[in-house]
Amino acid sequence: MTTIAHPAVLGEQEAPAAHALAATVDRRIRLFNRCCAGILIALALIWLVPLAWAVDTALKPNAETTKITWWIDNPTFDSFRAIIRDTDILNWYASSFITSAISAFGTVVTGSLAAYALSRMRFRLRGVVFWFILIGIMIPQQVLIVPLFRELDSVNLLNTYWSVALPQIPLAIAVFIFKQFFDGLPRELDEAARMDGASFFRTYRRVVMPLCRPVVSAVAIFTFVWSWNNLLWPLLAMTNPKLMTIPVGLATVQGTYGIRYADTMASAILGALPLVLVFLLFQRRIVEGIAGTGLKG
Amino acid sequence: MASTTEAVDRIRPAPVPGPARPGRPESHGRSAALFLAPFVVLYVLFIIGPALYGLVMSFFDTSMVKPGLRSFAGFDNYAEALGSSDFWHSLWHTIWFTILTTPPLVVLALVFAILAERVPRGRWFFRLAFFLPYVLPSAVVALIWLFLYTPALGLAGKIVTSVGLTEPNWLGDQNWAMVSLAITTVWWTLGFNFVLYLAGLQEIPRELYEASAIDGAGPWQQIRRVTIPLLGRTTALVVVLQIIASLKVFDQMYIMTDGGPNFSTRSVLQYIYDVGFTSYRTGYAAAASTLFFLVVLAISAVWLMLTRRQSLGWAAKAGGEG
């Protein structure tokens, strides 16, 4: 990545005065950029304080947490052990992982199939289907909790992984992200495959999907993270402590630790850990995904 | 729920494709139905169906603990919500939260991105520091900040008193609670806007900076005359996405203050949650949901109109990247 500094190469015929001016501006800009770096590093460190403080506190024994100091007299992992032993956090991990994986997988598969039909096939009512799905972008899941709860209650699906995973699959925005990507692919590619007698499904599976790894991974990572972090719906759908997702579990036990701050922080860190890993592994993909699609949870 | 700019812009100019067999238009009705079915079935079951069901319910005295829709109520639920000071208060809290969070989340993200643009090395570190909080679950963020805000024992109070100020009762004081929640939210979600702005900055041609430098423009003038005006479209996008996201606030209040103290931070979504799932007044909660949806819809419509006008630019920018 280039930075903004050099007034670049001036034409040969430029007067020496222009060179002098350029040199001054160049120096000023470089100094300015160095100040920017200093300020930004300070801000970044401030931004990291809450997380660092949480880690620091979690490594203290509970008794030490009433002293506000970074220094730890007796560092220990006891709080982490206590959380794993005394709460259902391992179940919550499983629940979060299963429901988020189903949601992410389902969104990618159903969304890309629908987008492929909208992008490449000719059929009646195509425009109607298109607008019908577009409406979905406008409806936040949060306004649907009441009817959704009754609907799933009436078919006895509450307190199952399905009740959390299934409603998160039909993500209208994913269809449009895939469609946008498919529209940008040269038609000759899949037309050649179709001419060779491949079915639509085979073309989709063998020709088109392998070309959209970047968009598949962006959609998959995002739906996984959103689903993992969703609180409102899983809070209503999962009341069995063994089936709760990580955010619901943490929100529910919050306050039961009293002054055992080290335990509280340990539970927060354990809850954060999987997503920190996802972030570290897919940092570039996540950032490119936002930049390319403007996705927002 | 997600939103996007380019996706919506690019969907309009979509000529119907077809196999290159001129003179014989072929319909793919069956294949299309098969490809669309999995999505459309789930979409009807879990989005459109509940939306219509909720709309119907909002005209009935439906109860959570009794089966069926029960008696027809006409517009009574709506009239009651519009006449309820609790509803208006919660709507105001949500709007107040949006007012408190949107300006810092836009301005700070812009400032951080402009600073980062001028620092050649250590990109990964800034991304880590600013963006990592965004991927954390709200519950994790809430637990950490509840501890930071603990009266007398929290780090936030210690920092405030160390510079000679008196520590506010962060979450316990009606005047402070929403501000404290806003601070937490800015810390939590700033990274997203930061990344959007970084992407916007990449679009500005280097030559413009070089040209302005040759004209003798200092860095401050460059930022004011080149960077900020050219980021106008990104800013429009960031602002509207941020407003919509802030209006949907629920988690922070639910976990950190439970709407308190004295209901002063109860958001409209928590109001719906309370009347629907604590008072079991399903029909009334559905009516309140519909009213809230109309507010979000009105703002989304503004956003669509804004982006529509810019669609060419966005479409060009989107390129082939997903």
XYZ file of C-alpha atoms in Angstrom:
619
model
C 0.000 0.000 0.000
C 1.419 3.340 -0.946
C 1.167 6.260 1.377
C 0.526 9.838 0.525
C 3.828 11.580 0.433
C 5.679 12.286 -2.714
C 4.761 15.124 -4.994
C 6.280 12.669 -7.426
C 8.521 13.319 -10.322
C 8.330 16.788 -11.686
C 8.788 17.443 -15.376
C 12.324 18.144 -16.525
C 11.473 21.630 -17.624
C 10.203 22.639 -14.155
C 11.978 25.557 -12.567
C 14.270 24.947 -9.557
C 11.851 26.968 -7.467
C 9.226 24.310 -8.023
C 11.689 21.703 -6.810
C 12.353 23.677 -3.670
C 8.642 24.089 -3.015
C 8.042 20.412 -3.631
C 10.837 19.498 -1.229
C 9.350 21.685 1.511
C 5.884 20.255 1.007
C 7.378 16.781 0.968
C 9.099 17.352 4.312
C 5.956 18.804 5.827
C 3.905 15.880 4.663
C 6.385 13.377 5.988
C 6.409 15.046 9.379
C 2.625 15.145 9.348
C 2.440 11.458 8.502
C 4.743 10.647 11.385
C 2.435 12.516 13.766
C -0.486 10.557 12.340
C 1.314 7.313 13.120
C 1.925 8.416 16.694
C -1.693 9.406 17.297
C -3.022 6.253 15.683
C -0.786 3.969 17.740
C -1.963 5.724 20.896
C -5.607 5.286 19.851
C -5.072 1.629 18.989
C -3.527 1.008 22.402
C -6.484 2.726 24.085
C -8.823 0.535 22.040
C -7.037 -2.582 23.265
C -7.253 -1.608 26.956
C -10.671 -3.183 27.698
C -9.636 -6.536 26.222
C -6.224 -6.447 27.866
C -7.845 -5.576 31.195
C -10.249 -8.492 30.832
C -7.384 -10.921 30.191
C -5.370 -9.444 33.032
C -8.280 -9.736 35.457
C -9.095 -13.280 34.408
C -5.568 -14.347 35.302
C -5.862 -12.957 38.826
C -7.280 -14.921 41.723
C -10.766 -13.571 42.535
C -9.489 -12.031 45.772
C -6.995 -9.838 43.939
C -9.489 -8.273 41.547
C -10.579 -5.533 43.943
C -7.194 -3.842 43.537
C -7.134 -1.789 40.354
C -3.678 -2.645 39.109
C -2.212 -4.399 36.090
C 0.213 -6.261 38.334
C -0.797 -9.808 39.297
C 0.674 -11.245 42.517
C -0.413 -14.820 41.943
C -1.287 -15.445 38.300
C -3.573 -18.432 37.895
C -5.856 -20.219 35.444
C -8.233 -21.168 38.243
C -11.021 -18.947 36.944
C -10.947 -20.600 33.527
C -11.045 -24.017 35.168
C -13.922 -22.915 37.375
C -15.977 -21.677 34.422
C -15.437 -24.839 32.427
C -16.261 -26.958 35.460
C -19.235 -25.048 36.869
C -21.109 -23.778 33.840
C -22.490 -25.449 30.738
C -20.050 -23.521 28.580
C -18.910 -26.605 26.674
C -22.536 -27.283 25.731
C -22.913 -23.648 24.725
C -19.894 -23.941 22.453
C -21.416 -27.006 20.824
C -24.767 -25.288 20.460
C -23.281 -22.125 18.989
C -21.066 -24.090 16.670
C -23.803 -26.406 15.398
C -26.397 -23.678 14.844
C -23.924 -21.235 13.276
C -22.481 -23.895 10.978
C -25.952 -24.956 9.809
C -26.944 -21.316 9.230
C -23.778 -20.454 7.332
C -23.905 -23.590 5.206
C -27.623 -23.202 4.527
C -27.311 -19.539 3.603
C -24.484 -20.201 1.170
C -26.195 -23.155 -0.532
C -29.774 -21.845 -0.759
C -28.671 -18.289 -1.487
C -26.301 -19.210 -4.282
C -28.776 -21.626 -5.898
C -31.490 -18.975 -5.955
C -29.051 -16.362 -7.203
C -27.908 -18.663 -10.000
C -31.488 -19.084 -11.192
C -32.048 -15.322 -11.098
C -28.793 -14.611 -12.870
C -28.772 -17.259 -15.596
C -32.221 -18.709 -16.202
C -35.144 -17.482 -18.240
C -38.543 -18.097 -16.704
C -41.899 -16.485 -16.212
C -42.376 -14.395 -13.050
C -38.645 -13.853 -12.824
C -39.179 -10.182 -12.050
C -41.810 -11.019 -9.461
C -39.535 -13.496 -7.685
C -36.763 -10.951 -7.780
C -38.792 -8.252 -6.048
C -40.346 -10.763 -3.695
C -36.873 -11.635 -2.401
C -35.787 -8.005 -2.423
C -38.509 -7.191 0.123
C -36.674 -9.455 2.557
C -33.736 -7.071 2.774
C -36.047 -4.551 4.380
C -37.398 -6.834 7.114
C -35.155 -7.033 10.165
C -35.458 -10.340 11.999
C -35.968 -8.400 15.221
C -39.493 -7.345 14.228
C -40.452 -10.976 13.582
C -39.693 -12.426 17.011
C -43.265 -12.487 18.226
C -44.894 -14.350 15.292
C -41.776 -16.502 14.806
C -41.950 -17.621 18.410
C -45.582 -18.653 18.091
C -44.950 -20.370 14.790
C -42.099 -22.504 16.132
C -43.919 -23.088 19.389
C -46.926 -24.466 17.540
C -44.780 -27.093 15.787
C -42.818 -27.859 18.973
C -39.489 -26.791 17.525
C -38.481 -24.452 20.346
C -35.467 -25.618 22.326
C -33.989 -27.454 19.368
C -30.965 -26.493 17.302
C -33.301 -26.131 14.333
C -35.281 -23.343 15.980
C -32.156 -21.212 16.084
C -30.518 -22.318 12.835
C -33.392 -22.477 10.344
C -34.800 -18.919 10.660
C -31.316 -17.523 10.051
C -30.813 -19.346 6.745
C -33.015 -17.348 4.326
C -30.892 -14.226 4.150
C -32.162 -12.138 1.244
C -29.027 -10.078 1.097
C -26.946 -13.202 0.424
C -28.983 -13.878 -2.726
C -28.180 -10.423 -4.043
C -24.516 -10.666 -3.173
C -24.252 -13.955 -5.056
C -26.314 -12.639 -7.950
C -24.109 -9.601 -8.230
C -21.088 -11.857 -8.409
C -22.646 -14.247 -10.944
C -23.723 -11.341 -13.150
C -20.103 -10.273 -13.259
C -18.865 -13.665 -14.492
C -18.530 -14.054 -18.252
C -21.510 -15.949 -19.603
C -19.370 -17.801 -22.137
C -17.990 -19.921 -19.310
C -21.186 -21.602 -18.289
C -22.711 -21.434 -21.750
C -19.795 -23.502 -23.016
C -20.492 -26.048 -20.298
C -24.202 -26.027 -21.139
C -23.453 -26.570 -24.835
C -21.407 -29.606 -23.872
C -24.580 -30.998 -22.391
C -23.975 -30.261 -18.724
C -27.123 -29.689 -16.694
C -27.700 -26.401 -14.910
C -26.833 -28.044 -11.627
C -23.599 -29.486 -12.961
C -22.639 -26.121 -14.427
C -23.413 -24.419 -11.152
C -21.529 -26.986 -9.127
C -18.483 -27.545 -11.349
C -18.028 -24.295 -13.244
C -19.610 -21.389 -11.423
C -19.168 -22.176 -7.736
C -15.437 -22.934 -7.977
C -15.028 -19.430 -9.422
C -16.695 -17.735 -6.475
C -14.571 -18.893 -3.585
C -14.007 -15.311 -2.377
C -17.705 -14.499 -2.220
C -18.592 -17.909 -0.770
C -16.091 -17.488 2.019
C -17.156 -13.898 2.709
C -20.829 -14.865 2.976
C -20.012 -17.992 4.991
C -17.794 -16.161 7.474
C -20.273 -13.334 7.933
C -23.328 -15.490 8.401
C -21.336 -17.651 10.813
C -20.268 -14.656 12.886
C -23.737 -13.050 12.892
C -25.388 -16.277 13.793
C -22.849 -16.887 16.549
C -23.429 -13.404 17.954
C -27.200 -13.294 17.601
C -28.751 -12.780 21.011
C -32.410 -11.811 20.781
C -33.813 -14.754 18.852
C -31.790 -17.559 20.506
C -32.656 -16.005 23.873
C -36.318 -16.624 23.128
C -35.916 -19.931 21.347
C -33.520 -21.638 23.784
C -34.550 -21.776 27.416
C -32.906 -25.083 28.213
C -29.489 -24.215 29.756
C -27.857 -27.181 28.021
C -28.916 -25.943 24.588
C -28.162 -22.245 24.939
C -25.743 -20.556 22.583
C -22.694 -18.754 23.967
C -24.246 -15.232 24.033
C -27.470 -16.483 25.632
C -25.604 -18.549 28.191
C -23.308 -15.673 29.133
C -26.205 -13.224 29.320
C -28.122 -15.613 31.545
C -25.373 -16.355 34.065
C -24.236 -12.708 34.077
C -24.776 -11.397 37.572
C -24.605 -14.788 39.252
C -20.869 -14.427 39.887
C -21.310 -11.503 42.250
C -17.895 -10.103 43.048
C -15.967 -12.977 41.505
C -14.724 -10.665 38.773
C -11.932 -12.971 37.640
C -14.502 -15.676 36.932
C -16.692 -13.223 35.050
C -13.790 -12.103 32.875
C -12.714 -15.687 32.302
C -16.201 -16.497 31.032
C -16.097 -13.473 28.724
C -12.734 -14.516 27.333
C -13.808 -18.112 26.838
C -16.896 -16.805 25.032
C -14.772 -14.563 22.834
C -12.098 -17.119 22.013
C -13.668 -18.911 19.019
C -14.428 -15.646 17.246
C -10.988 -14.249 17.981
C -9.641 -17.341 16.235
C -12.012 -16.871 13.296
C -10.906 -13.263 13.078
C -7.196 -14.051 13.181
C -7.548 -16.814 10.585
C -9.747 -14.894 8.150
C -8.756 -11.313 8.859
C -8.140 -10.417 5.233
C -11.234 -12.178 3.905
C -13.442 -10.432 6.465
C -12.079 -7.013 5.671
C -12.254 -7.568 1.909
C -15.765 -8.892 2.332
C -16.943 -5.703 4.027
C -15.147 -3.498 1.546
C -16.594 -5.377 -1.411
C -20.181 -5.759 -0.294
C -20.922 -3.270 2.452
C -22.357 -6.057 4.581
C -23.507 -4.900 7.959
C -24.901 -6.950 10.800
C -29.990 -8.551 9.262
C -27.712 -7.330 6.582
C -27.698 -4.554 4.138
C -25.574 -3.631 1.229
C -25.109 -0.951 -1.285
C -23.733 -2.412 -4.408
C -25.857 -5.483 -4.292
C -29.035 -3.470 -4.403
C -27.731 -1.179 -7.053
C -26.584 -3.875 -9.329
C -29.742 -5.845 -9.272
C -31.675 -3.495 -11.458
C -29.888 -3.707 -14.793
C -30.243 -7.448 -15.164
C -31.097 -8.471 -18.670
C -32.591 -11.906 -18.875
C -29.869 -14.218 -20.018
C -30.347 -17.354 -21.996
C -28.430 -19.844 -23.998
C -27.088 -18.371 -27.173
C -29.609 -19.849 -29.561
C -31.024 -16.949 -31.447
C -34.627 -17.111 -32.532
C -35.564 -19.843 -30.103
C -36.147 -18.410 -26.656
C -36.038 -21.276 -24.237
C -37.707 -21.258 -20.861
C -36.028 -22.825 -17.864
C -39.081 -22.839 -15.676
C -38.516 -26.244 -14.123
C -34.830 -25.819 -13.377
C -35.473 -22.347 -12.037
C -38.174 -23.658 -9.706
C -35.818 -26.341 -8.394
C -32.986 -23.866 -7.851
C -35.219 -21.319 -6.173
C -37.219 -23.766 -4.060
C -34.859 -24.289 -1.081
C -34.420 -20.590 -0.506
C -37.992 -19.568 -1.225
C -39.481 -22.263 1.024
C -37.362 -21.187 4.012
C -37.895 -17.551 3.134
C -41.684 -17.949 3.166
C -41.598 -20.041 6.345
C -39.315 -17.801 8.377
C -39.507 -14.276 6.936
C -42.589 -13.572 4.820
C -44.891 -15.936 6.704
C -44.075 -14.553 10.165
C -44.241 -11.006 8.790
C -47.804 -11.547 7.519
C -48.760 -13.541 10.604
C -47.482 -10.707 12.782
C -49.434 -8.170 10.770
C -52.652 -10.174 11.173
C -51.962 -10.717 14.874
C -51.543 -7.006 15.420
C -55.280 -6.605 14.725
C -56.274 -9.213 17.315
C -56.144 -9.590 21.077
C -53.731 -12.469 20.666
C -52.169 -13.789 23.862
C -48.973 -15.774 24.318
C -50.575 -18.173 26.745
C -53.797 -18.868 24.839
C -54.165 -20.635 21.516
C -55.519 -18.988 18.385
C -55.828 -15.324 17.456
C -58.759 -14.670 19.817
C -61.028 -11.677 19.339
C -60.679 -9.090 16.599
C -59.398 -5.778 17.909
C -59.309 -3.588 14.837
C -56.843 -0.769 15.293
C -57.105 -0.910 19.094
C -53.568 -2.252 19.547
C -52.148 0.497 17.360
C -54.185 3.149 19.104
C -53.024 1.841 22.458
C -49.353 1.805 21.428
C -49.562 5.306 19.978
C -51.227 6.473 23.178
C -48.816 4.662 25.484
C -46.158 6.774 27.127
C -44.084 3.624 27.708
C -44.002 2.957 23.973
C -43.050 6.527 23.122
C -40.416 6.585 25.852
C -38.823 3.403 24.590
C -38.930 4.718 21.017
C -37.289 7.904 22.218
C -34.596 5.910 24.070
C -33.813 4.051 20.870
C -33.647 7.326 18.941
C -31.571 8.967 21.676
C -29.179 6.046 21.538
C -28.993 6.468 17.745
C -28.267 10.174 18.137
C -25.551 9.484 20.713
C -23.829 6.732 18.741
C -24.074 7.735 15.086
C -21.956 10.936 15.067
C -18.981 9.462 16.972
C -19.172 6.190 15.056
C -19.005 8.057 11.757
C -16.579 10.837 12.677
C -14.122 8.722 14.665
C -14.126 6.012 12.006
C -13.360 8.645 9.376
C -10.563 10.174 11.458
C -9.033 6.796 12.284
C -9.150 5.734 8.638
C -7.552 8.963 7.417
C -4.803 8.538 9.992
C -4.307 4.882 9.046
C -4.107 5.795 5.363
C -1.030 7.867 6.137
C 0.782 5.160 8.054
C 2.556 2.772 5.703
C 3.298 -0.043 8.120
C 1.446 -2.025 10.770
C -1.928 -2.189 9.010
C -2.667 -5.538 10.618
C -2.160 -4.046 14.074
C -4.684 -1.236 13.571
C -7.142 -3.632 12.026
C -6.703 -5.920 15.023
C -7.139 -3.144 17.556
C -10.164 -1.479 15.963
C -11.920 -4.348 14.255
C -11.470 -7.228 16.690
C -14.140 -5.920 19.123
C -16.692 -5.939 16.285
C -16.612 -9.737 15.925
C -17.158 -10.338 19.649
C -20.621 -11.364 20.873
C -22.563 -8.603 22.593
C -22.615 -10.673 25.773
C -18.808 -10.722 25.926
C -18.621 -6.977 25.328
C -21.279 -6.398 27.974
C -19.507 -8.517 30.613
C -16.213 -6.706 30.052
C -17.786 -3.242 30.186
C -19.977 -4.050 33.178
C -16.744 -4.777 34.992
C -15.068 -1.613 33.680
C -18.079 0.402 34.880
C -18.280 -1.212 38.326
C -18.517 1.642 40.847
C -15.285 2.083 42.866
C -13.746 -1.114 41.457
C -13.862 -0.461 37.731
C -11.043 0.694 35.509
C -13.220 3.362 33.861
C -13.761 5.126 37.185
C -10.075 4.849 38.031
C -9.114 6.498 34.734
C -11.642 9.299 35.221
C -10.549 10.010 38.803
C -6.853 9.862 37.891
C -7.348 12.918 35.663
C -9.073 14.726 38.500
C -12.730 14.264 37.589
C -15.384 12.696 39.746
C -16.484 9.271 38.713
C -20.057 9.194 37.454
C -22.327 6.349 38.424
C -21.924 4.952 34.934
C -24.893 2.652 34.610
C -26.770 3.563 37.776
C -27.462 7.206 37.011
C -30.366 7.958 34.683
C -28.458 10.780 33.028
C -25.351 8.702 32.485
C -26.599 5.226 31.682
C -27.329 5.839 28.011
C -24.060 7.706 27.536
C -22.164 4.793 29.087
C -23.958 2.367 26.797
C -23.087 4.595 23.842
C -19.391 4.621 24.805
C -19.410 0.825 24.961
C -21.133 0.642 21.580
C -18.674 3.020 19.942
C -15.804 0.873 21.196
C -17.556 -2.271 20.033
C -18.676 -1.401 16.491
C -16.373 1.359 15.299
C -14.164 -1.139 13.457
C -16.820 -1.873 10.884
C -17.134 1.736 9.746
C -13.347 2.065 9.941
C -12.967 -0.725 7.402
C -15.653 0.772 5.138
C -13.783 4.065 5.178
C -10.449 2.366 4.504
C -12.034 0.798 1.427
C -13.370 4.200 0.358
C -9.919 5.738 0.737
C -8.414 3.172 -1.616
C -10.673 4.527 -4.352
C -9.168 8.006 -4.289
C -6.600 8.306 -7.091
C -3.060 8.980 -5.875
C -2.601 11.601 -8.600
C -5.042 13.938 -6.883
C -2.806 14.090 -3.824
C 0.260 14.542 -5.977
C -1.367 17.307 -7.953
C -2.473 19.115 -4.825
C 0.983 18.731 -3.297
C 2.553 20.276 -6.388
C 0.120 23.140 -5.960
C 1.610 23.571 -2.506
C -1.263 22.134 -0.509
C -0.235 20.989 2.948
C -1.532 17.765 4.465
C -4.354 19.522 6.274
C -5.580 21.133 3.060
C -5.271 17.789 1.271
C -7.536 16.184 3.809
C -10.063 19.007 3.660
C -10.079 19.591 -0.073
C -9.401 16.130 -1.474
C -10.025 13.335 0.976
C -13.226 14.338 2.736
C -15.146 15.545 -0.349
C -14.213 12.424 -2.291
C -15.377 10.243 0.584
C -18.859 11.760 0.377
C -20.492 8.645 -0.992
C -18.834 6.395 1.560
C -20.013 8.743 4.287
C -23.602 8.632 3.031
C -23.440 4.848 3.096
C -21.823 4.672 6.539
C -24.313 7.104 8.046
C -27.422 5.297 6.882
C -26.109 1.811 7.682
C -25.167 3.106 11.112
C -28.569 4.664 11.768
C -30.346 1.450 10.820
C -27.991 -0.639 12.977
C -28.372 1.710 15.964
C -32.174 1.691 15.742
C -32.092 -2.083 16.164
C -30.295 -1.866 19.499
C -31.338 -4.406 22.095
C -28.419 -6.478 23.393
C -26.418 -3.846 25.276
C -29.385 -2.562 27.254
C -30.838 -5.979 27.859
C -27.627 -7.340 29.373
C -26.017 -4.271 30.940
C -28.929 -2.319 32.426
C -32.001 -4.443 31.725
C -33.569 -1.207 30.517
C -32.915 0.558 33.785
C -32.378 2.516 35.882
C -36.093 3.221 36.123
C -36.644 2.179 32.472
C -34.451 5.050 31.283
C -32.574 2.845 28.802
C -35.338 0.513 27.682
C -35.130 0.325 23.884
C -38.172 -0.164 21.700
C -37.125 -3.755 20.952
C -36.945 -4.482 24.650
C -40.376 -2.914 25.083
C -41.693 -5.341 22.463
C -39.894 -8.164 24.225
C -41.384 -7.140 27.583
C -44.986 -6.763 26.464
C -44.831 -9.847 24.252
C -42.959 -12.297 26.421
C -43.385 -11.008 29.956
C -46.934 -9.638 29.773
C -47.888 -12.223 27.120
C -49.701 -9.564 25.072
C -48.747 -10.981 21.697
C -51.181 -8.992 19.566
C -50.140 -5.736 21.135
C -46.426 -6.616 20.797
C -47.027 -7.380 17.125
C -48.608 -3.965 16.645
C -45.646 -2.288 18.348
C -43.312 -4.327 16.106
C -45.162 -3.099 13.031
C -44.850 0.514 14.123
C -41.142 0.040 14.769
C -40.762 -1.661 11.387
C -42.345 1.376 9.711
C -39.709 3.623 11.292
C -36.860 1.404 10.063
C -38.543 1.101 6.656
C -38.812 4.854 6.240
C -35.103 5.206 6.902
C -34.224 2.297 4.620
C -36.251 3.969 1.876
C -34.207 7.112 2.238
C -31.100 4.982 1.963
C -32.350 3.239 -1.183
C -33.108 6.577 -2.804
C -29.673 7.856 -1.897
C -27.873 4.837 -3.268
C -30.053 4.631 -6.350
C -28.893 8.019 -7.480
C -25.326 6.862 -7.061
C -25.866 3.424 -8.481
C -23.580 3.850 -11.463
C -20.665 4.765 -9.274
C -21.312 1.933 -6.883
C -21.745 -0.582 -9.666
C -18.436 0.463 -11.174
C -16.769 0.243 -7.797
C -18.146 -3.164 -6.998
C -16.358 -4.671 -9.977
C -16.253 -8.431 -9.827
C -15.520 -8.684 -6.157
C -18.221 -10.155 -3.935
